[in-house]
Amino acid sequence: MRVLHIGPVTPEYGGKSIGGVAIHLIDLSRYLHQKGHEIFVLASNCDDNYEKELNGIKIYGRKKNLYLNYLKDSLFELNLIKKTRERFLGKENILRTLYNYSNMKYFIKKIKPDIIHIHHIQSEFSFAYEIIKKMKIPYVATTHSYHSIPFSEGKKRERNLYLVKKNMEDCENLIYVSSHLKLEARELFNKFPKNEVILFNPIDINKFKLLDKYTCKETLNLKYDKIILYVGSIIKRKGYDILLKSIERLGQKDIQVVFIGSGEKEELIQLAKELDIINQVTVIDYVSQEELIKYYNASDVVAVPSSSESFGLIYIEAMACGVPVIGTKGVPEEVIPSEDLGYRVEKNNYIELADAIKTALEKKWDKNKIRSFAEGFSWEANVGKYEEIYLKTMKGLLNTKK
């Protein structure tokens, strides 16, 4: 198959930012290529005119001023361009609409994919939909979250809600990354895609290993007896403030909390000072994949008390290193289904979180059992499911309403 992915890529592949969607897209591309498919990516986060082939994956950034070359064609497609802009309540800049629309059209015609996979149900889907529909190309989309709706306000929230609602109505084939996310869709919208599939985000299990805890602590210069690790964006939704308050409540001076991520770093440090636990807090903006695996292995527990997670890749990565995890009930139960793996506590409840951390630090965990659970999320075990979805979609046989 010739597969065109539309979405963000990791910095190694030219992306200017990194996140779970970019990691997922690149891992999926790599594993599909290993199975003999031709893989192309129209990247949403690369510089203009970027072009690169790496590990058999052809990456393209959008072409600057391409819409000038397509101006004549655009005059004949004003209705489609108008429909695209209306998805944004007519508020999308007309030049940006032309820029994205013309790029979508150019690369789809250039690549001639057998199937297109759009990695979000928001802007990228909006710019591609009318073109894909007109050219009658099979496609699937993945929705990774709806965070742009509940975590925005006023006119921005209204715009985001309308955009995703319209896209959900028009999308024919949609992948949810958890049943939790599908339930969230039922709360937000009243019309849904013709075909809906739940497929968890796999991880590259081979990258994550069980390493000696004390060797990792020594290598990373972690001096405290107990290590709590937080990995992810440092934003209120992820609960960094709840974690700090829980540590203050515990009152144990032998605990070190390591935060790895960027965001509200100054606010985090200020709160740690106010709680008088600043000496127990370490904040690191970025670490390599190799270092991150050492941090996982050096930890006694990974705690990210996020108020909302559509999936929660960090928890699976930690478990792939044999480390127990603590999330909230905003994390899908499928991710932490058993207290043999960790705990799910109430959202925004630092008292309950403190109790869970105390229990986790005192409990004897079975690292191999935790690792075994994470192996069920490996790409080896799941890439075939994507191939099956693609093939059924191409043949018009993806019917999930039976």
XYZ file of C-alpha atoms in Angstrom:
402
model
C 0.000 0.000 0.000
C 0.954 3.619 -0.565
C 0.002 5.272 2.717
C -0.076 9.041 3.233
C -0.078 10.231 6.844
C -1.091 13.818 7.611
C 0.039 15.146 10.987
C 3.064 16.118 13.114
C 6.469 14.395 13.151
C 9.245 14.179 15.744
C 12.356 16.429 15.633
C 14.462 13.577 14.226
C 12.216 13.695 11.160
C 12.153 17.487 10.890
C 9.391 18.391 13.338
C 9.738 21.659 15.243
C 7.894 20.268 18.261
C 7.285 16.916 19.908
C 4.286 15.238 21.449
C 2.439 11.970 21.704
C 0.760 12.296 18.298
C 4.093 12.872 16.533
C 5.688 9.871 18.266
C 2.681 7.717 17.373
C 2.705 8.792 13.711
C 6.416 8.087 13.267
C 6.307 4.726 15.068
C 3.307 3.656 12.975
C 5.119 4.752 9.807
C 8.257 2.806 10.729
C 6.411 -0.411 11.482
C 4.278 -0.159 8.346
C 7.424 0.395 6.268
C 9.006 -2.695 7.845
C 6.001 -4.656 6.590
C 6.653 -3.531 3.025
C 4.363 -0.526 2.617
C 5.369 2.783 0.980
C 5.026 5.543 3.570
C 4.674 9.284 2.996
C 4.035 12.031 5.541
C 2.701 15.525 4.940
C 3.998 17.053 8.160
C 2.093 19.791 9.960
C 5.048 20.938 12.075
C 7.978 21.122 9.622
C 9.494 24.194 8.000
C 8.127 25.192 4.604
C 9.720 23.353 1.669
C 11.197 20.697 3.976
C 11.823 17.356 2.323
C 13.627 14.321 3.717
C 13.672 10.548 3.516
C 14.653 8.702 6.684
C 14.276 5.004 7.490
C 12.252 4.581 4.316
C 9.733 7.300 5.285
C 9.351 10.276 2.918
C 8.622 13.483 4.852
C 7.305 16.664 3.245
C 6.752 20.090 4.738
C 4.233 22.375 3.101
C 5.378 24.430 0.112
C 5.431 28.165 0.651
C 3.406 30.321 -1.763
C 2.081 27.194 -3.474
C -1.390 28.693 -3.516
C -0.141 31.358 -5.979
C 0.499 28.581 -8.517
C -2.917 27.135 -7.782
C -4.736 30.452 -7.936
C -6.354 29.602 -11.267
C -7.522 26.212 -9.979
C -8.656 27.839 -6.779
C -11.087 30.051 -8.690
C -12.842 26.885 -9.895
C -12.918 25.481 -6.363
C -14.141 28.510 -4.458
C -17.097 26.528 -3.141
C -14.829 23.831 -1.640
C -12.509 26.458 -0.169
C -15.534 28.281 1.255
C -16.783 25.029 2.828
C -13.332 24.420 4.342
C -13.274 27.901 5.860
C -16.811 27.531 7.207
C -15.577 24.676 9.408
C -13.725 27.359 11.365
C -16.932 29.452 11.655
C -15.544 31.548 8.809
C -12.867 32.900 11.162
C -9.887 31.152 9.551
C -7.550 33.540 7.696
C -8.316 33.253 3.982
C -4.615 33.102 2.996
C -3.962 30.362 5.564
C -6.957 28.450 4.212
C -5.612 28.744 0.645
C -2.099 27.813 1.847
C -3.262 24.599 3.542
C -5.884 23.677 0.953
C -3.474 24.041 -1.985
C -0.788 22.032 -0.183
C -3.182 19.220 0.622
C -4.285 19.079 -3.004
C -0.735 19.272 -4.390
C 0.703 16.479 -2.238
C -2.296 14.164 -2.540
C -2.087 14.443 -6.341
C 1.718 14.064 -6.265
C 1.808 10.996 -3.981
C -1.324 9.238 -5.303
C -1.888 7.299 -2.053
C -4.015 4.183 -1.792
C -5.196 5.434 1.580
C -4.809 8.557 3.713
C -4.522 8.531 7.508
C -5.235 11.895 9.160
C -3.846 12.149 12.688
C -6.404 14.385 14.346
C -10.019 15.298 13.823
C -9.368 19.032 14.072
C -7.517 21.390 11.677
C -5.730 18.805 9.529
C -8.961 16.941 8.837
C -10.685 20.227 7.991
C -8.130 21.178 5.338
C -8.039 17.705 3.763
C -11.673 16.601 3.825
C -13.162 18.411 0.819
C -10.207 17.387 -1.386
C -10.328 13.734 -0.301
C -14.084 13.650 -0.819
C -13.808 15.143 -4.320
C -10.964 12.788 -5.326
C -12.740 9.790 -3.734
C -9.660 8.566 -1.873
C -10.183 6.103 1.032
C -9.211 7.575 4.394
C -9.258 7.049 8.137
C -8.789 9.620 10.869
C -7.592 9.189 14.443
C -8.883 11.357 17.263
C -6.272 11.567 20.025
C -8.162 13.950 22.321
C -10.793 16.674 22.605
C -8.721 18.854 24.949
C -9.116 21.920 22.726
C -12.784 22.076 23.773
C -12.944 21.790 27.590
C -9.626 23.576 28.099
C -10.505 26.687 26.075
C -12.952 29.483 26.835
C -15.338 31.928 25.196
C -15.237 32.369 21.435
C -12.214 30.095 21.103
C -14.115 27.253 22.779
C -17.157 27.940 20.580
C -14.967 27.783 17.468
C -13.205 24.582 18.550
C -16.483 22.887 19.456
C -18.075 23.762 16.120
C -14.981 22.642 14.185
C -14.731 19.217 15.826
C -18.508 18.712 15.823
C -18.672 19.374 12.058
C -15.703 17.088 11.400
C -17.215 14.304 13.508
C -20.410 14.544 11.448
C -18.560 14.320 8.126
C -15.892 11.766 9.006
C -16.706 8.251 7.802
C -13.943 6.179 9.415
C -12.630 7.158 12.834
C -10.179 5.551 15.270
C -10.488 6.400 18.980
C -7.375 5.756 21.076
C -9.475 4.553 24.035
C -13.055 3.716 25.008
C -12.766 6.635 27.445
C -12.366 8.993 24.480
C -15.352 7.483 22.679
C -17.491 8.050 25.777
C -16.257 11.645 25.943
C -17.419 12.094 22.331
C -20.903 10.939 23.365
C -20.987 13.700 25.965
C -19.861 16.426 23.546
C -21.581 15.589 20.245
C -24.821 14.138 18.879
C -23.682 12.847 15.467
C -20.854 10.375 14.902
C -18.835 8.759 12.105
C -20.313 5.890 10.137
C -17.544 3.540 11.264
C -15.863 3.820 14.673
C -12.961 1.701 15.939
C -11.197 1.717 19.326
C -7.488 1.058 18.934
C -5.017 1.895 21.707
C -1.808 3.719 20.867
C 0.942 1.064 20.777
C 4.481 1.748 21.999
C 7.875 0.641 20.739
C 8.322 -1.898 23.516
C 11.854 -2.748 22.369
C 13.068 0.718 23.433
C 12.038 0.125 27.042
C 13.960 -2.259 29.266
C 14.164 -3.439 32.853
C 17.408 -1.983 34.209
C 19.026 -2.118 37.631
C 17.402 0.597 39.726
C 20.424 1.511 41.815
C 22.794 1.672 38.854
C 20.369 4.069 37.146
C 20.088 6.210 40.299
C 23.855 6.447 40.546
C 24.234 7.306 36.854
C 21.604 10.048 37.151
C 22.978 11.320 40.463
C 19.678 10.789 42.297
C 20.560 10.849 46.003
C 17.203 10.466 47.735
C 15.918 7.141 49.025
C 12.564 7.370 47.200
C 12.053 8.774 43.691
C 8.696 9.956 42.316
C 8.775 10.693 38.573
C 6.463 12.996 36.612
C 6.814 13.027 32.808
C 4.815 15.341 30.546
C 3.873 18.944 29.962
C 4.052 21.049 33.114
C 0.510 22.399 32.976
C -2.323 22.448 35.482
C -4.349 19.865 33.540
C -1.536 17.363 34.121
C -1.730 17.989 37.882
C 1.791 19.081 38.793
C 0.312 21.269 41.549
C -1.692 18.337 42.955
C 1.457 16.208 43.040
C 3.416 18.899 44.907
C 0.646 19.309 47.478
C 0.542 15.546 48.024
C 4.302 15.459 48.680
C 3.985 18.301 51.191
C 1.169 16.396 52.923
C 3.262 13.225 53.173
C 5.967 15.124 55.029
C 8.641 12.549 54.138
C 12.000 14.206 53.589
C 13.475 11.108 51.909
C 11.372 11.633 48.737
C 12.664 13.369 45.629
C 10.181 14.423 42.931
C 11.642 14.645 39.426
C 9.670 16.552 36.791
C 10.620 16.028 33.148
C 8.823 18.379 30.774
C 8.347 21.974 29.732
C 5.628 24.489 30.463
C 4.796 26.316 33.710
C 8.216 25.763 35.240
C 8.350 29.051 37.168
C 4.888 28.471 38.656
C 5.913 24.958 39.712
C 9.078 26.210 41.426
C 7.174 29.011 43.175
C 4.593 26.577 44.530
C 7.330 24.197 45.711
C 8.904 27.109 47.613
C 5.568 28.062 49.192
C 5.070 24.456 50.298
C 8.642 24.359 51.637
C 9.587 21.289 49.567
C 11.779 23.012 46.967
C 14.843 21.003 48.102
C 12.995 17.813 47.166
C 12.049 18.984 43.668
C 14.073 18.648 40.454
C 12.828 20.057 37.131
C 14.369 18.969 33.827
C 13.186 20.409 30.496
C 14.263 17.595 28.218
C 16.087 14.266 28.278
C 16.949 11.839 25.498
C 14.994 8.606 25.068
C 17.940 6.677 26.536
C 18.046 8.918 29.608
C 14.267 8.778 30.043
C 14.413 4.990 30.241
C 17.004 5.328 33.029
C 14.754 7.789 34.886
C 11.842 5.359 34.635
C 13.979 2.538 36.010
C 15.390 4.700 38.797
C 11.901 5.598 40.021
C 9.833 3.948 42.718
C 6.614 5.160 41.103
C 5.569 7.346 38.164
C 2.823 9.751 39.211
C 1.062 12.028 36.714
C -2.283 13.050 38.286
C -3.739 14.431 35.070
C -7.378 15.499 35.220
C -7.949 14.209 31.686
C -6.100 11.762 29.444
C -7.551 10.298 26.270
C -4.995 7.483 26.528
C -1.864 8.021 28.621
C 1.268 6.831 26.832
C 3.534 7.801 29.741
C 1.922 5.214 32.021
C 2.487 2.425 29.491
C 6.119 3.473 28.954
C 6.738 3.408 32.717
C 5.132 -0.026 33.023
C 7.282 -1.257 30.116
C 10.183 -0.550 32.493
C 8.454 -2.483 35.288
C 7.526 0.643 37.258
C 4.094 1.074 38.941
C 2.075 4.165 38.061
C -0.445 6.501 39.635
C -2.981 8.426 37.567
C -6.462 9.729 38.215
C -9.889 8.519 37.163
C -9.427 10.876 34.222
C -7.064 8.220 32.836
C -8.766 5.363 30.932
C -9.292 2.308 33.104
C -7.841 0.146 30.299
C -4.469 1.810 30.936
C -4.414 1.073 34.689
C -6.933 -1.772 35.068
C -5.508 -3.385 38.194
C -3.847 -2.478 41.475
C -1.124 -4.934 40.480
C 0.003 -2.162 38.101
C -0.747 1.021 40.036
C -3.611 3.214 41.199
C -6.273 5.557 39.816
C -7.333 8.223 42.304
C -9.973 10.944 42.227
C -9.167 14.004 40.117
C -7.690 17.059 41.862
C -7.537 15.216 45.189
C -4.062 15.621 46.682
C -5.059 13.843 49.901
C -6.053 10.678 48.059
C -2.967 10.997 45.864
C -0.727 11.259 48.946
C -2.288 8.081 50.345
C -1.746 6.257 47.040
C 1.904 7.339 46.887
C 2.467 6.192 50.473
C 0.910 2.799 49.689
C 2.896 2.458 46.460
C 6.199 3.230 48.206
C 5.510 0.566 50.859
C 4.264 -2.132 48.481
C 6.400 -4.866 46.939
C 5.696 -4.801 43.198
C 6.146 -7.554 40.621
C 8.165 -5.792 37.909
C 7.867 -8.657 35.443
C 4.084 -8.721 35.796
C 3.922 -4.982 35.178
C 6.188 -5.297 32.139
C 4.096 -8.185 30.793
C 0.977 -6.028 30.823
C 2.745 -3.275 28.854
C 3.843 -5.786 26.211
C 0.202 -6.075 25.133
C 0.552 -2.523 23.781
C 3.569 -3.324 21.581
C 3.670 -2.399 17.903
C 4.451 -6.020 17.024
C 1.128 -7.049 18.565
C -0.886 -4.200 17.026
C 0.465 -2.956 13.677
C -1.535 -5.650 11.864
C -4.734 -4.050 13.195
C -3.920 -0.860 11.285
C -3.265 -2.840 8.112
C -6.619 -4.568 8.530
C -8.425 -1.227 8.987
C -6.688 0.224 5.923
C -7.500 -2.767 3.710
C -11.132 -2.919 4.796
C -11.496 0.835 4.258
C -10.001 0.594 0.761
C -12.442 -2.195 -0.125
C -15.403 -0.430 1.469
C -15.747 -3.239 3.981
C -15.048 -1.370 7.215
C -18.491 -1.727 8.767
C -18.491 -1.370 12.550
C -22.265 -0.974 12.813
C -22.999 -4.674 12.274
